[in-house]
Amino acid sequence: MRWTEEQVPELTGKTFLVTGANSGLGFETTKVLARKGAHVIMAVRNVQKGAVAQAEIRGSTELKHIDLADLDSVRALAAHLHRERRTIDVLVNNAGIMMPPRQLSKQGHELQFAANHLGHFALTLLTLDLVTERVVTVSSGLHRGGRVHYEDLDGAGQYNRQSFYSQSKFANVLFGLELDRRLRAAGDQRRSLLAHPGYSATNLQLAGPTGVLRAFMRMGNAMFAMPAAQGALNILYAATAPEAQSGQFIGPDRLREYRGWPSVVQPDPKATDEADAKRLWALSEQLTDVQLSTTDLHQQS
């Protein structure tokens, strides 16, 4: 059976926080969530572009600023949500950047690792006490073959934009699965799921790459990619389907997960390494200065 937008349940009364909600997969996800009755907090880096996107969405939404590559910005949004005493039923860690030339974040981390992993790691831990149902972290099929470059985390020694993108998406999988393990160990009923959109045509492939790589990405989007709305179904399934289980990875079911309809897929076996996940978790705590408290883990137990 094809799981489509029609299978998204009624969401009236629920609140979702979606990072990168103003374009691409985040925008398509937000449109469906709002259409199904949810209130969506659109967490975006560019508020002006966010307002343009918000005007196109029918339903209940609000804009919040976040720059996931800047841990100060992540902390500011988390603090703001706590001051407002917000409840977030589902947190969708969607925003990302892809294959730019080497750059460092405000805190001195390689930009893709900072925005795609560290920012979402910090946001999740800082807001987990507000989350009631589940966390969805969006990875990529390009996590396969990736690894964490512990010996050269910021790319100062040797930077390859593709391998460092794979590093960040590999880290997403390590993080999402380790969060699932920690929730289960605490008897916490909340869920941590992963999703990837297959090969979906978005501005992600065009905003970061430059030169020949950008031209190649543009051609690929036009010739091979599926629409962003279909890729977003994988995120929507992970975020809303009652039957979706903690620890599952949702991705397309055909053509080596490049295209198709939402299904349970298997991550790269290396990304299921618990020792590596714990090592990355400890490093991420150190780099973000954010830790997960026992109280947060037992909130739903």
Coordinates of C-alpha atoms in Angstrom, one line a residue:
M1 CA 0.0 0.0 0.0
R2 CA 1.2 3.5 -0.8
W3 CA 1.2 5.7 2.3
T4 CA 0.1 9.2 1.1
E5 CA -1.0 12.5 2.5
E6 CA -4.6 11.1 2.9
Q7 CA -3.2 8.7 5.6
V8 CA -2.0 11.6 7.8
P9 CA -4.4 11.5 10.8
E10 CA -6.4 14.5 12.1
L11 CA -3.9 16.7 14.1
T12 CA -6.2 19.3 15.6
G13 CA -4.9 20.3 19.1
K14 CA -1.3 19.1 18.4
T15 CA 1.8 21.4 18.1
F16 CA 4.7 20.6 15.8
L17 CA 8.0 22.4 15.7
V18 CA 9.7 22.1 12.2
T19 CA 13.1 23.5 11.6
G20 CA 13.8 24.8 8.1
A21 CA 10.0 25.1 7.5
N22 CA 10.2 27.9 4.9
S23 CA 11.4 25.8 2.0
G24 CA 11.8 22.4 0.5
L25 CA 10.9 19.4 2.6
G26 CA 10.2 21.5 5.7
F27 CA 7.8 23.7 3.8
E28 CA 6.0 20.7 2.3
T29 CA 5.8 19.0 5.7
T30 CA 4.5 22.1 7.3
K31 CA 1.8 22.6 4.7
V32 CA 0.4 19.1 5.3
L33 CA 0.6 19.4 9.1
A34 CA -1.3 22.7 9.1
R35 CA -3.8 21.4 6.6
K36 CA -4.5 18.5 8.9
G37 CA -5.3 20.8 11.8
A38 CA -1.9 21.1 13.6
H39 CA -0.3 24.3 14.9
V40 CA 3.2 24.5 13.4
I41 CA 6.0 26.5 14.9
M42 CA 8.1 27.3 11.8
A43 CA 11.7 27.6 13.1
V44 CA 13.6 29.4 10.3
R45 CA 17.0 31.1 9.8
N46 CA 15.6 33.9 7.5
V47 CA 12.5 35.3 9.0
Q48 CA 11.7 37.4 5.9
K49 CA 11.7 34.3 3.7
G50 CA 9.8 32.5 6.4
A51 CA 7.1 35.2 6.3
V52 CA 6.7 34.7 2.6
A53 CA 6.4 30.9 3.0
Q54 CA 4.0 31.3 5.9
A55 CA 1.6 33.4 3.8
E56 CA 1.3 30.5 1.4
I57 CA 0.2 28.0 4.1
R58 CA -3.4 27.5 5.0
G59 CA -3.7 26.8 8.7
S60 CA -2.3 27.7 12.1
T61 CA 1.4 28.6 12.0
E62 CA 3.9 31.0 13.7
L63 CA 7.4 32.0 12.9
K64 CA 10.4 31.6 15.3
H65 CA 14.0 32.5 14.5
I66 CA 16.8 29.9 14.7
D67 CA 20.2 29.6 13.1
L68 CA 21.2 26.0 13.8
A69 CA 24.8 26.7 13.0
D70 CA 24.9 29.1 15.9
L71 CA 24.5 27.5 19.3
D72 CA 23.7 30.9 20.9
S73 CA 20.7 31.1 18.5
V74 CA 19.6 27.5 19.4
R75 CA 19.8 28.4 23.1
A76 CA 17.8 31.5 22.6
L77 CA 14.9 29.7 20.9
A78 CA 14.9 27.0 23.6
A79 CA 14.8 29.6 26.3
H80 CA 12.0 31.5 24.6
L81 CA 9.9 28.4 24.3
H82 CA 10.4 27.7 28.0
R83 CA 9.4 31.2 28.9
E84 CA 6.2 30.8 26.9
R85 CA 5.6 27.4 28.7
R86 CA 5.1 25.8 25.3
T87 CA 4.1 22.2 24.7
I88 CA 5.5 20.6 21.6
D89 CA 4.0 17.3 20.6
V90 CA 6.5 16.5 17.9
L91 CA 9.9 18.0 17.1
V92 CA 11.0 17.7 13.5
N93 CA 14.7 18.2 13.1
N94 CA 14.7 18.9 9.4
A95 CA 16.8 21.9 8.4
G96 CA 20.2 21.4 6.8
I97 CA 22.9 22.6 4.5
M98 CA 24.6 20.6 1.8
M99 CA 28.1 20.6 0.4
P100 CA 29.2 24.2 0.7
P101 CA 32.9 25.2 0.5
R102 CA 34.6 24.7 3.9
Q103 CA 33.3 27.2 6.4
L104 CA 33.3 27.4 10.2
S105 CA 30.3 28.2 12.4
K106 CA 30.3 31.0 15.0
Q107 CA 31.6 28.5 17.6
G108 CA 34.3 27.3 15.2
H109 CA 32.8 24.0 14.0
E110 CA 32.7 22.8 10.4
L111 CA 29.5 24.3 9.1
Q112 CA 27.7 21.2 7.9
F113 CA 28.4 19.3 11.2
A114 CA 27.4 22.4 13.1
A115 CA 24.0 23.0 11.4
N116 CA 23.0 19.5 10.5
H117 CA 24.0 17.7 13.7
L118 CA 25.2 19.9 16.6
G119 CA 22.4 22.4 16.3
H120 CA 19.7 19.7 16.3
F121 CA 21.4 17.8 19.1
A122 CA 21.4 20.9 21.2
L123 CA 17.8 21.9 20.3
T124 CA 16.5 18.4 21.1
L125 CA 18.1 18.2 24.5
L126 CA 17.2 21.8 25.4
T127 CA 13.5 21.3 24.5
L128 CA 13.0 17.6 25.3
D129 CA 11.1 18.4 28.5
L130 CA 8.6 20.3 26.3
V131 CA 8.2 17.4 23.8
T132 CA 5.3 15.0 24.6
E133 CA 5.2 12.5 21.8
R134 CA 8.2 12.1 19.5
V135 CA 11.3 13.5 17.9
V136 CA 12.0 13.0 14.2
T137 CA 15.5 13.6 12.8
V138 CA 15.9 13.9 9.1
S139 CA 19.0 12.2 7.7
S140 CA 19.9 11.3 4.1
G141 CA 20.6 8.3 2.0
L142 CA 24.0 9.8 1.7
H143 CA 24.7 8.8 5.4
R144 CA 25.7 5.5 3.8
G145 CA 29.4 5.2 3.6
G146 CA 29.8 8.1 6.0
R147 CA 31.7 8.3 9.3
V148 CA 32.6 10.8 12.0
H149 CA 36.0 12.3 11.3
Y150 CA 37.0 12.4 14.9
E151 CA 40.7 13.0 14.0
D152 CA 39.8 16.1 11.8
L153 CA 36.3 17.1 12.8
D154 CA 36.5 20.7 11.4
G155 CA 38.1 19.7 8.1
A156 CA 41.3 21.7 8.7
G157 CA 43.5 18.8 7.6
Q158 CA 41.5 17.7 4.5
Y159 CA 38.1 18.9 3.6
N160 CA 35.9 17.2 1.1
R161 CA 32.4 18.7 0.9
Q162 CA 30.7 15.4 0.0
S163 CA 32.3 13.4 2.8
F164 CA 31.7 16.0 5.4
Y165 CA 28.0 16.2 4.3
S166 CA 27.9 12.4 4.7
Q167 CA 29.5 12.8 8.1
S168 CA 26.7 15.1 9.3
K169 CA 24.0 12.8 8.0
F170 CA 25.7 9.8 9.5
A171 CA 25.8 11.7 12.8
N172 CA 22.0 12.3 12.5
V173 CA 21.5 8.5 12.4
L174 CA 23.9 7.8 15.3
F175 CA 22.1 10.5 17.3
G176 CA 18.5 9.4 16.5
L177 CA 19.2 5.8 17.3
E178 CA 21.0 6.6 20.6
L179 CA 18.2 8.9 21.7
D180 CA 15.8 5.9 21.1
R181 CA 18.1 3.7 23.3
R182 CA 18.2 6.2 26.1
L183 CA 14.4 6.8 26.0
R184 CA 13.8 3.0 26.1
A185 CA 16.3 2.5 28.9
A186 CA 14.5 5.1 31.0
G187 CA 11.1 3.6 30.4
D188 CA 10.1 6.7 28.5
Q189 CA 7.2 6.2 26.1
R190 CA 8.2 9.0 23.7
R191 CA 9.7 8.0 20.4
S192 CA 12.8 8.9 18.4
L193 CA 12.6 8.2 14.7
L194 CA 14.7 8.9 11.6
A195 CA 13.6 9.7 8.1
H196 CA 15.2 10.5 4.8
P197 CA 13.5 11.8 1.7
G198 CA 15.3 9.9 -1.0
Y199 CA 16.3 11.9 -4.0
S200 CA 13.9 14.9 -3.7
A201 CA 14.2 18.1 -5.7
T202 CA 14.7 21.0 -3.2
N203 CA 16.9 24.1 -3.0
L204 CA 19.2 22.2 -0.7
Q205 CA 21.1 20.8 -3.7
L206 CA 21.5 24.3 -5.1
A207 CA 22.1 26.6 -2.1
G208 CA 25.4 25.0 -0.9
P209 CA 27.2 23.5 -3.9
T210 CA 29.1 25.7 -6.2
G211 CA 30.5 25.5 -9.7
V212 CA 30.4 22.2 -11.5
L213 CA 28.9 20.4 -8.6
R214 CA 26.0 22.8 -8.5
A215 CA 25.4 22.4 -12.2
F216 CA 25.4 18.6 -11.8
M217 CA 22.9 18.9 -8.9
R218 CA 20.6 21.1 -11.0
M219 CA 20.6 18.6 -13.8
G220 CA 19.9 15.7 -11.4
N221 CA 17.0 17.6 -9.8
A222 CA 15.4 18.1 -13.2
M223 CA 16.0 14.6 -14.6
F224 CA 15.9 12.1 -11.7
A225 CA 14.5 13.6 -8.5
M226 CA 11.0 13.2 -7.2
P227 CA 9.0 16.2 -6.1
A228 CA 9.7 17.5 -2.6
A229 CA 6.1 16.9 -1.6
Q230 CA 6.6 13.2 -2.1
G231 CA 9.9 13.1 -0.3
A232 CA 8.3 14.9 2.6
L233 CA 5.9 12.0 3.0
N234 CA 8.7 10.1 4.7
I235 CA 9.0 12.8 7.3
L236 CA 5.2 13.0 7.7
Y237 CA 5.0 9.3 8.3
A238 CA 7.7 9.3 11.0
A239 CA 6.1 12.4 12.6
T240 CA 2.4 11.4 12.5
A241 CA 1.7 7.8 11.8
P242 CA 0.4 6.0 14.9
E243 CA 2.0 2.8 13.9
A244 CA 5.5 4.3 13.5
Q245 CA 7.8 2.9 16.1
S246 CA 10.6 4.4 18.0
G247 CA 14.0 3.6 16.5
Q248 CA 12.6 3.1 13.0
F249 CA 14.2 4.7 9.9
I250 CA 11.6 5.8 7.3
G251 CA 12.6 6.2 3.6
P252 CA 11.4 5.5 0.1
D253 CA 10.7 1.9 -0.9
R254 CA 12.0 1.8 -4.4
L255 CA 15.1 2.3 -6.6
R256 CA 17.6 1.8 -3.7
E257 CA 15.6 4.3 -1.6
Y258 CA 16.0 7.1 -4.2
R259 CA 12.3 7.2 -5.0
G260 CA 9.0 5.6 -3.9
W261 CA 6.7 5.7 -0.9
P262 CA 7.4 5.7 2.8
S263 CA 8.6 2.4 4.3
V264 CA 10.8 1.1 7.1
V265 CA 14.4 1.0 5.7
Q266 CA 17.7 0.0 7.3
P267 CA 20.5 2.4 8.1
D268 CA 24.1 1.7 7.2
P269 CA 25.2 -1.0 9.6
K270 CA 28.0 1.2 10.8
A271 CA 25.5 3.8 12.0
T272 CA 24.0 1.2 14.4
D273 CA 27.3 0.9 16.3
E274 CA 26.4 1.7 19.9
A275 CA 29.9 2.4 20.9
D276 CA 30.3 5.0 18.1
A277 CA 26.9 6.5 19.0
K278 CA 28.0 6.9 22.7
R279 CA 31.3 8.4 21.6
L280 CA 29.5 11.0 19.4
W281 CA 27.0 11.7 22.1
A282 CA 29.7 12.5 24.6
L283 CA 31.6 14.6 22.1
S284 CA 28.4 16.5 21.2
E285 CA 27.7 17.2 24.8
Q286 CA 31.2 18.6 25.1
L287 CA 31.0 20.7 22.0
T288 CA 27.5 22.1 22.7
D289 CA 27.8 22.2 26.5
V290 CA 24.3 20.6 26.7
Q291 CA 23.5 17.5 28.6
L292 CA 20.4 15.3 28.9
S293 CA 19.1 15.3 32.4
T294 CA 17.6 12.2 34.1
T295 CA 14.4 14.3 34.8
D296 CA 13.9 14.9 31.1
L297 CA 14.3 11.2 30.3
H298 CA 11.7 10.2 32.9
Q299 CA 9.1 12.8 32.0
Q300 CA 6.9 10.4 30.2
S301 CA 7.7 7.2 32.1

